Short mmCIF file of C-alpha atoms in Angstrom, two decimals:
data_model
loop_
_atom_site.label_atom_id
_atom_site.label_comp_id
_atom_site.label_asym_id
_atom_site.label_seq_id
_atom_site.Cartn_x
_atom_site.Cartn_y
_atom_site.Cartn_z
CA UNK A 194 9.62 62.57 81.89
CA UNK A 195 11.09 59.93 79.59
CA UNK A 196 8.74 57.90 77.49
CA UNK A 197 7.79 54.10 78.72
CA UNK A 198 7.10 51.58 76.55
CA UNK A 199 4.80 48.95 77.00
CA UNK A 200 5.33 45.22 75.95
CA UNK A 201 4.60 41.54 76.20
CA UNK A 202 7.54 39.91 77.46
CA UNK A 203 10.13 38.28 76.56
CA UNK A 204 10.01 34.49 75.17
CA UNK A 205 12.28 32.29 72.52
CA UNK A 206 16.05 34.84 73.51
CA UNK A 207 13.74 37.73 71.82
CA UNK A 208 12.86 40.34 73.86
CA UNK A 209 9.26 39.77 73.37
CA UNK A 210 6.70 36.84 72.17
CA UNK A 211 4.53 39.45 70.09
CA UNK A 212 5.67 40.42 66.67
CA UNK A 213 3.85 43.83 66.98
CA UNK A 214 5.72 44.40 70.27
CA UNK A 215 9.23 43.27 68.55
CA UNK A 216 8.55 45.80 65.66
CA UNK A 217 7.49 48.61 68.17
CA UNK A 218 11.02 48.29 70.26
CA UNK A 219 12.76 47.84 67.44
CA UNK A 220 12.40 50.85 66.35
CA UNK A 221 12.67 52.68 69.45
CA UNK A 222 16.17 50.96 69.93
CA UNK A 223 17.52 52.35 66.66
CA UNK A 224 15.61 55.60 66.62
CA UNK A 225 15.00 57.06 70.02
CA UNK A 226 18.01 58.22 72.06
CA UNK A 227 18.20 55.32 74.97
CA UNK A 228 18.53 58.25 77.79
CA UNK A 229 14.45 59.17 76.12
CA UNK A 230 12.72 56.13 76.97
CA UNK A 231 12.30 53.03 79.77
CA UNK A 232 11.06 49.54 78.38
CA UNK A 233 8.73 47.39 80.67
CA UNK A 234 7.35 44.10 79.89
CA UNK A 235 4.10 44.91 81.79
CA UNK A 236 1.95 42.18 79.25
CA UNK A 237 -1.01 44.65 80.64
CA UNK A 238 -2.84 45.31 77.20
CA UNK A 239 -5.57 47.14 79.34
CA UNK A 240 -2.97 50.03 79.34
CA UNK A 241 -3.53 50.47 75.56
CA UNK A 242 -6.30 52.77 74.34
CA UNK A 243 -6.65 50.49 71.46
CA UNK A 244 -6.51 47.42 74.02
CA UNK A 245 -3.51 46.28 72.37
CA UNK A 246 0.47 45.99 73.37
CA UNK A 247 2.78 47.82 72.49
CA UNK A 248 1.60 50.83 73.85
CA UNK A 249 3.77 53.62 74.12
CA UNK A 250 3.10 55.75 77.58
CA UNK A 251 3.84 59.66 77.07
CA UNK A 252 3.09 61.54 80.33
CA UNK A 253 -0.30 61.22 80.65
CA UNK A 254 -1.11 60.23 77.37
CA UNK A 255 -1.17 57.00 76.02
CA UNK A 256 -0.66 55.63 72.43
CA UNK A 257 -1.60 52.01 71.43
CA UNK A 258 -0.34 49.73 68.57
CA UNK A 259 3.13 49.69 66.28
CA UNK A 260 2.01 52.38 63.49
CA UNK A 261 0.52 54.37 65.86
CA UNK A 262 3.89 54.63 67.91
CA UNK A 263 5.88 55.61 65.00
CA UNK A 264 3.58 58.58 64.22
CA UNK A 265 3.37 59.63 67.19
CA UNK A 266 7.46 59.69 67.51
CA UNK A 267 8.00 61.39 64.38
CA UNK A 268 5.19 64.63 65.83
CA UNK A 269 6.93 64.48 68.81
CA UNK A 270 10.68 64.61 67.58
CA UNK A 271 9.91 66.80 64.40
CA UNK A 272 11.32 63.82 62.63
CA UNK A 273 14.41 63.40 64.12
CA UNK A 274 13.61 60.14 65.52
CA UNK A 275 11.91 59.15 62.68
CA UNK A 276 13.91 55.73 60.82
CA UNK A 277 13.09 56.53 57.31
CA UNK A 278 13.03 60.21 57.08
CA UNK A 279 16.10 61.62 54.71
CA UNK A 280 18.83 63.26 56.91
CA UNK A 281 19.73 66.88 56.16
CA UNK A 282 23.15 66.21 55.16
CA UNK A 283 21.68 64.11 52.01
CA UNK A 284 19.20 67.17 50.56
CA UNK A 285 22.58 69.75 50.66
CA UNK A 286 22.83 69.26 47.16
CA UNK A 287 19.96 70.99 45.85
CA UNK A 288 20.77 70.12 42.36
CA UNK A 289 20.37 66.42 43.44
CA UNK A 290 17.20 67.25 45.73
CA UNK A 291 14.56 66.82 43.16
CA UNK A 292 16.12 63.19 41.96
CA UNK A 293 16.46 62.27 45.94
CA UNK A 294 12.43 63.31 45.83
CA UNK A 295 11.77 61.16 43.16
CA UNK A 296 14.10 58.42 44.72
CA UNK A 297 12.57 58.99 48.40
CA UNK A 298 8.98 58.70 46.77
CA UNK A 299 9.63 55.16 45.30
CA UNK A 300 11.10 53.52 48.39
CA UNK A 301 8.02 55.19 50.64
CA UNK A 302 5.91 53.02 47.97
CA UNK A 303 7.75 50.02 48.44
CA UNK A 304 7.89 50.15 52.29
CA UNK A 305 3.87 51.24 52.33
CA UNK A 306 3.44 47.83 50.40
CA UNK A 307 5.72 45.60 51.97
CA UNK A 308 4.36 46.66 55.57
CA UNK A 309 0.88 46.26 54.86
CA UNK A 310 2.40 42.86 53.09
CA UNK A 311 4.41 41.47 56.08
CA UNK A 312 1.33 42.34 58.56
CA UNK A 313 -1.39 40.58 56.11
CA UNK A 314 0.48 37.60 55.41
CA UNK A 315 3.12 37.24 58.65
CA UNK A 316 0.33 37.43 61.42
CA UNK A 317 -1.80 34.16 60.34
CA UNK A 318 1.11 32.32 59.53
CA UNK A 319 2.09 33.39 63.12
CA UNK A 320 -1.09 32.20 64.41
CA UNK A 321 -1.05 28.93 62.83
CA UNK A 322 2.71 28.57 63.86
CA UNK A 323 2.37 29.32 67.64
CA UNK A 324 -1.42 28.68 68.95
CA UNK A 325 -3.51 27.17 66.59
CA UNK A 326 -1.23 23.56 66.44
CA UNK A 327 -2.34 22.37 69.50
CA UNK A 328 1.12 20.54 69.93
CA UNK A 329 3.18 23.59 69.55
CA UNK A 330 0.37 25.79 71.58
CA UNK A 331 0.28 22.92 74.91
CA UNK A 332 4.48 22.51 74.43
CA UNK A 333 5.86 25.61 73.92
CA UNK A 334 3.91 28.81 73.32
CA UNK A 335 1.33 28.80 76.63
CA UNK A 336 4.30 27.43 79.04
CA UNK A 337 6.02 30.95 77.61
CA UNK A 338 3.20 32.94 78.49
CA UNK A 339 3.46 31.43 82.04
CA UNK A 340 6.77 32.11 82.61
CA UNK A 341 5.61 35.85 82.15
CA UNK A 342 2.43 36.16 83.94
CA UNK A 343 0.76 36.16 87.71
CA UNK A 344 -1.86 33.91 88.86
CA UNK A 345 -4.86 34.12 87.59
CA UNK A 346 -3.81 35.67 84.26
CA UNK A 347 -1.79 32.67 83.23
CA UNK A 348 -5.09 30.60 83.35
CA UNK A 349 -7.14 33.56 81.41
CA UNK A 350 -4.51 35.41 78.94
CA UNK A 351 -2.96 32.70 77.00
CA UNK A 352 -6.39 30.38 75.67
CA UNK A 353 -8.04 33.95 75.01
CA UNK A 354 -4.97 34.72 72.31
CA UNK A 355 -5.31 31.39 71.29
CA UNK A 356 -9.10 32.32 70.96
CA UNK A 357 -8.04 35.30 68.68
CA UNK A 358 -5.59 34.01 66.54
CA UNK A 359 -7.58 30.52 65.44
CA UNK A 360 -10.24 33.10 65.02
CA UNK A 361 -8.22 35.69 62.68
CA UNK A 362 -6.41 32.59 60.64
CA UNK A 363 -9.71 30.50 60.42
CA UNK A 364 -10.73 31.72 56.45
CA UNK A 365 -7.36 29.83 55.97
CA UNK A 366 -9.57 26.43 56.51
CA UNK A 367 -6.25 24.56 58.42
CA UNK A 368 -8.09 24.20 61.64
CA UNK A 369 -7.01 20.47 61.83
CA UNK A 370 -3.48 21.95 62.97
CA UNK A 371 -5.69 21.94 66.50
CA UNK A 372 -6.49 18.50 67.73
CA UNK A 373 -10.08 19.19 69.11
CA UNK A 374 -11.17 21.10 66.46
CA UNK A 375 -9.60 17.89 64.07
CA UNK A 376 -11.64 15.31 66.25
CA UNK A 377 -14.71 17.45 66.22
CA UNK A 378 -14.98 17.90 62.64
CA UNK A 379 -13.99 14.34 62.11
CA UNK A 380 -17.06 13.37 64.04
CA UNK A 381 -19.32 15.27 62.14
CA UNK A 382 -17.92 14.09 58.84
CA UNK A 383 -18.13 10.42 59.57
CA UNK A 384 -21.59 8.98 58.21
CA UNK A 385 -23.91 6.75 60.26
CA UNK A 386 -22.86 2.75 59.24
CA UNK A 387 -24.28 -0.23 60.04
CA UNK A 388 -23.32 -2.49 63.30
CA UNK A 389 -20.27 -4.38 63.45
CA UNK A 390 -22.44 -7.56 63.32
CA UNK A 391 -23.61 -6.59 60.30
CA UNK A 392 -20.45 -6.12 58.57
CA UNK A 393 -18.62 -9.26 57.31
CA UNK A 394 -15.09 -9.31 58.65
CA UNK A 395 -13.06 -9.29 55.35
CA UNK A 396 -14.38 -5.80 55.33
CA UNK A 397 -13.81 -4.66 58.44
CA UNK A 398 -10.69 -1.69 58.72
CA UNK A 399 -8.93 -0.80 62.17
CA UNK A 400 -10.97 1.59 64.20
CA UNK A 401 -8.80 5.06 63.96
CA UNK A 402 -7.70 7.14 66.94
CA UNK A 403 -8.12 10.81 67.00
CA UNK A 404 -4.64 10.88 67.10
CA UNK A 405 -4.04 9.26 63.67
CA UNK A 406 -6.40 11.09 62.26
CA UNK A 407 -4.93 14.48 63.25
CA UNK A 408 -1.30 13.15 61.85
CA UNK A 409 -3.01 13.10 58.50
CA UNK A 410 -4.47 15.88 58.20
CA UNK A 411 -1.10 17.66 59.49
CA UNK A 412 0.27 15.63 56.54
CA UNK A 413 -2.45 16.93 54.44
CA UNK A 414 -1.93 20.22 55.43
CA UNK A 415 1.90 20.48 55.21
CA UNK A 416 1.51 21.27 51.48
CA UNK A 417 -1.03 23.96 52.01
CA UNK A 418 1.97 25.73 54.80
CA UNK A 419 4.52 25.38 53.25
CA UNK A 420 2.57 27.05 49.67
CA UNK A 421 1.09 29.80 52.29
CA UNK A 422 5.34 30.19 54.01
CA UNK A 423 6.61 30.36 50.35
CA UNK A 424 3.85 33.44 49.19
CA UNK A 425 5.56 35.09 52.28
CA UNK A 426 8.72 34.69 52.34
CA UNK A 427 9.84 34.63 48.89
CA UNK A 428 8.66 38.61 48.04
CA UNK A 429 11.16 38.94 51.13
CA UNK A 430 14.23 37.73 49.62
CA UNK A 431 13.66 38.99 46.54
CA UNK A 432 13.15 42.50 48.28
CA UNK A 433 16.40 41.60 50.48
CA UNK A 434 18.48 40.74 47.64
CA UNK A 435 22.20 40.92 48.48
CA UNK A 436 21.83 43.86 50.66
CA UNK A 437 22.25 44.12 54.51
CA UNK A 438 18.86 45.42 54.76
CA UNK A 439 15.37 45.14 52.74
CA UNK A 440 15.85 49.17 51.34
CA UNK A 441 19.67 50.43 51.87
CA UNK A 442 22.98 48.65 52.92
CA UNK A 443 23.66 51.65 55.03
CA UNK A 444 20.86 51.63 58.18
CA UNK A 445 17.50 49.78 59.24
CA UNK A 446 13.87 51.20 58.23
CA UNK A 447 10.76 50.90 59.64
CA UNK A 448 10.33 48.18 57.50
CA UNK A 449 12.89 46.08 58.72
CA UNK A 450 11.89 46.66 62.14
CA UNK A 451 9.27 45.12 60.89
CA UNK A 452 9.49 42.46 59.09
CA UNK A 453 12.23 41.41 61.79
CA UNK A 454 9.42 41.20 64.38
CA UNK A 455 7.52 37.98 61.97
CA UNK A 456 10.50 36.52 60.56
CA UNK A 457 12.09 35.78 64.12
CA UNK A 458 9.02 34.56 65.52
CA UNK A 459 9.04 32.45 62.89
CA UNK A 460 12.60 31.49 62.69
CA UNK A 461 13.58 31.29 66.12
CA UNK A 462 11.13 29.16 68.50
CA UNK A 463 11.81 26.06 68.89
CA UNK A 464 8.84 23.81 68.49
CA UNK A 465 7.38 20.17 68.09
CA UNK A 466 6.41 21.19 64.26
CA UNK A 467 9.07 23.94 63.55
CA UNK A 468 7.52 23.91 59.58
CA UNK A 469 7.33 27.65 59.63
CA UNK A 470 11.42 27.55 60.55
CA UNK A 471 12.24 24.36 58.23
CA UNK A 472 10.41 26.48 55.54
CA UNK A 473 12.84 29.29 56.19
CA UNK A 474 16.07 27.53 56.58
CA UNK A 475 15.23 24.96 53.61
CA UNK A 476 14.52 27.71 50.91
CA UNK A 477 15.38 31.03 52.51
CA UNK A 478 18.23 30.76 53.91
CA UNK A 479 19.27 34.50 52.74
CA UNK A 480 16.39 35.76 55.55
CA UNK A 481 17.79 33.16 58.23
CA UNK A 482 21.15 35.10 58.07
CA UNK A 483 19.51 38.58 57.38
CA UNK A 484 17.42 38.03 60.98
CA UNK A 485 20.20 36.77 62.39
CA UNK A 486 22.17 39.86 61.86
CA UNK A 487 19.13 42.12 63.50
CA UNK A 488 19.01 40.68 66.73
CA UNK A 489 22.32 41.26 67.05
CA UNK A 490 22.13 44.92 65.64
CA UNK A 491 19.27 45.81 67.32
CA UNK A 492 19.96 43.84 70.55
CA UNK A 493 22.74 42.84 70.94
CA UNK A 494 21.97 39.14 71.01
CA UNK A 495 19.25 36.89 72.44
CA UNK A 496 17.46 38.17 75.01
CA UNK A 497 16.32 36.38 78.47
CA UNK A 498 13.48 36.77 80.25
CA UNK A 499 15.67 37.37 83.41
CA UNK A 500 16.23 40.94 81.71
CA UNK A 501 12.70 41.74 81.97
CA UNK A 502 12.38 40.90 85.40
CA UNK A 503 15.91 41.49 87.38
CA UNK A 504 14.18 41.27 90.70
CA UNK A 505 12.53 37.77 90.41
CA UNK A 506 13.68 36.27 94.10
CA UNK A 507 14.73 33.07 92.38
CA UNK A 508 16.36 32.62 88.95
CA UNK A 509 17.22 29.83 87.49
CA UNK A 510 19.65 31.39 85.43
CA UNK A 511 22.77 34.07 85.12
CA UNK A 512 21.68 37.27 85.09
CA UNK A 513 23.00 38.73 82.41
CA UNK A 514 21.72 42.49 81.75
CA UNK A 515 24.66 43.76 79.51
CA UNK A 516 23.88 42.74 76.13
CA UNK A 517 24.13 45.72 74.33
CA UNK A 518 22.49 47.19 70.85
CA UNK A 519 23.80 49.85 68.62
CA UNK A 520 21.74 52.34 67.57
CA UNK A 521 21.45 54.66 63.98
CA UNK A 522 24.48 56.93 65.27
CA UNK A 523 26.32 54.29 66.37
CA UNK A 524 26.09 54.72 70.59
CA UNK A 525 26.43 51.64 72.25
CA UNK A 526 23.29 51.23 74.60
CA UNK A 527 21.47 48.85 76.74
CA UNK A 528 17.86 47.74 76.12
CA UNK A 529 16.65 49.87 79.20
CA UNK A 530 14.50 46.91 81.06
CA UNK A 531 12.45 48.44 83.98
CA UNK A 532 10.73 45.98 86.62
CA UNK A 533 6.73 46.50 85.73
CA UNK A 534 4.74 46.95 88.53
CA UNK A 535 2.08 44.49 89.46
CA UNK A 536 -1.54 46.03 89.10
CA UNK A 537 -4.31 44.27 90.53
CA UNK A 538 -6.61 46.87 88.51
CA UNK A 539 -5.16 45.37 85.35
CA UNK A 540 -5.66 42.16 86.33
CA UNK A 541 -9.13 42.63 87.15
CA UNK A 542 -9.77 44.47 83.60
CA UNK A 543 -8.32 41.65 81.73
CA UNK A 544 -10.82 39.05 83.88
CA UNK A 545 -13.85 41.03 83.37
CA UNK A 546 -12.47 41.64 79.55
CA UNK A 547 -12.28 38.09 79.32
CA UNK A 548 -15.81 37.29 80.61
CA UNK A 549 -17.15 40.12 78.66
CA UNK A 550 -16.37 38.71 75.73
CA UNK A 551 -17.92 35.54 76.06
CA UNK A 552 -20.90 37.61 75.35
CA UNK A 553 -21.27 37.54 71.42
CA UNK A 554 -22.63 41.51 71.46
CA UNK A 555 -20.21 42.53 73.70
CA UNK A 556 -17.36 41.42 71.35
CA UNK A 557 -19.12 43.02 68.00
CA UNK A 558 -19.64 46.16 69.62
CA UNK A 559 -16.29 46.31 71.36
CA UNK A 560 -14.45 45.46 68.18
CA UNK A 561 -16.08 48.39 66.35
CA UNK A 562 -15.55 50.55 68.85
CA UNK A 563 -11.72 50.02 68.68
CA UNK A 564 -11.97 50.20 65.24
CA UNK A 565 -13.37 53.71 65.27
CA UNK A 566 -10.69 55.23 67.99
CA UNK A 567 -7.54 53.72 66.33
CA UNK A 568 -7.06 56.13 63.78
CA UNK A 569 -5.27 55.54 60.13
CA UNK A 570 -1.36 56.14 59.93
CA UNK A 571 -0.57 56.87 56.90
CA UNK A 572 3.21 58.13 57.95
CA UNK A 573 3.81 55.13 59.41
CA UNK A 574 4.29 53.27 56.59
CA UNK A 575 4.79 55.80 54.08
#
């Protein structure tokens, strides 16, 4: 039985609108022979055992989230699938095998850094980019999720990621990026002041809209991004350098599969307030051409959404399912899309994981307890 993995679907030509889901396949494509695995875009994170997508399904078993994935393919392979494991052909030498050790040792370093790096720093730039401004949330990111989900889920899914993610970026204090939150704190900022009566009218100002008020603090707050875009990207480039990719010139790692999955999210969308990809393109424009490169490497090119689902009744579009990738060895393959099946069980656990959660214990206890059963992956990034 070949191995099926799990996704949210695609948005933006990428094959998916979740960074973690982008690393996951990623890697698959370049390290898992294409006649081993199926990819769905099921956007059913009840499947995961760590209620998270990408989940990777394995027979009966199932494993949840991007590190976990890559462990689990390297046990299952005895390496061979695994993207930054030295190939046999390199340790012949064994006069050189000590050196390649001590070599092998300092890039694991660098990649076990620079993963826990990209993750840290990518996801709440992410969040800020996508969901928290309410412009780019209402415009472009929720009418995505639409485009991939059934009634009632494309009521319930989207504001509960939006939930998450202005809840995970919120120590970052740039809430005004979301209009109600702007006009809310606004409010309870302005002091009580006398009557207009009782004001003479040289001293009177115009009475501001909420509006105006929220295009100054994104003003404001431009500064703050684009100081929070440079601490991100810039350890990036430098890493990059002049190579093709952010270790070797010879073949993708883990890590770029990786940092791929941020830097096209942030790159590629196209939004009312693209700072994220002005950021890139301005001062980075060695990681524009680096990503650029991947999704063709790994892909093939940009990806539809008509790929995901060949057998909509209606599409808008040209179906187009022969955009090819190359993987490690060089085989041409296609990203193997399978239609996901519609579960009305899943659809039910996400409404009653929705309401759930509502509930202020519920959510402390649940978190924990997904804390506890995701276990550490050290391999993963090392």
């Amino acid at each position: 039985m070949s191995l099926e993995l799990h996704i949210w679907g695609p948005a933006f030509f990428l094959p998916s609108i979740d960074p973690q889901c982008l690393a996951a396949l990623s890697y698959l494509t370049q390290g898992v022979p294409r006649n081993q695995w199926t990819l769905l875009a099921s956007c059913d994170d009840t499947l995961s055992p760590t209620r998270e997508l990408p989940a990777l399904r394995d027979g009966l078993k199932w494993i949840g989230g991007f590190r976990n994935i890559v462990d689990y393919l390297y046990e299952k392979s005895d390496g061979r699938w695994a993207l930054d494991s030295t190939s046999p052909q390199d340790k012949a030498d064994i006069a050189a095998q000590q050196a390649l050790e001590d070599v092998a040792n300092r890039t694991a370093n660098v990649r076990s850094s620079f993963s826990s790096f990209i993750e840290a720093q990518g996801k709440p730039l992410l969040d800020l980019s996508l969901y928290v401004s309410n412009e780019n949330y209402s415009a472009i990111t929720r009418p995505a999720y639409s485009n991939l989900l059934q009634w009632p889920l494309q009521w319930i899914l989207p504001p509960r990621r939006r939930a998450e993610a202005k809840a995970n970026s919120d120590y970052l204090g740039l809430s005004s990026l979301d209009i109600d939150t702007a006009s809310e704190e606004q409010q309870s900022k302005t002091p009580t002041v006398p009557s207009v009566d009782q004001i003479p009218p040289s001293l009177l100002k115009p009475r501001q809209t909420v509006l105006s008020l929220v295009k100054q603090n994104h003003q404001a707050s431009r500064f703050r991004l684009d100081a929070l875009s440079d601490a991100f990207l810039e350890p990036l480039q430098q890493l990059l350098g002049q190579k093709r990719f952010l270790l070797s010139n010879d073949e993708p790692s883990s890590l770029d599969c990786l940092a791929f999955a941020y830097l096209s999210l942030a790159l590629f969308p196209e939004l009312p307030h693209p700072w994220l990809a002005e950021s890139m393109k301005s001062r980075f424009p060695s990681l524009c051409v680096y990503v650029e490169n991947l999704i063709k490497e790994l892909f093939g090119g940009p990806i539809g959404i008509e790929q995901a689902f060949p057998n909509l009744p209606e599409n808008p579009r040209d179906i187009n399912l022969e955009s090819t990738t190359e993987d490690k060895r060089g085989n041409q393959t296609l990203l193997p899309w399978k239609q996901p099946e519609q579960s009305l069980l899943g659809s039910a656990g996400n409404i009653l994981d929705t309401l759930l959660n509502s509930i202020p214990i519920y959510g402390i206890f649940r978190n924990k307890a997904l804390f506890i059963q995701s276990p550490s992956s050290p391999s993963s990034t090392s």
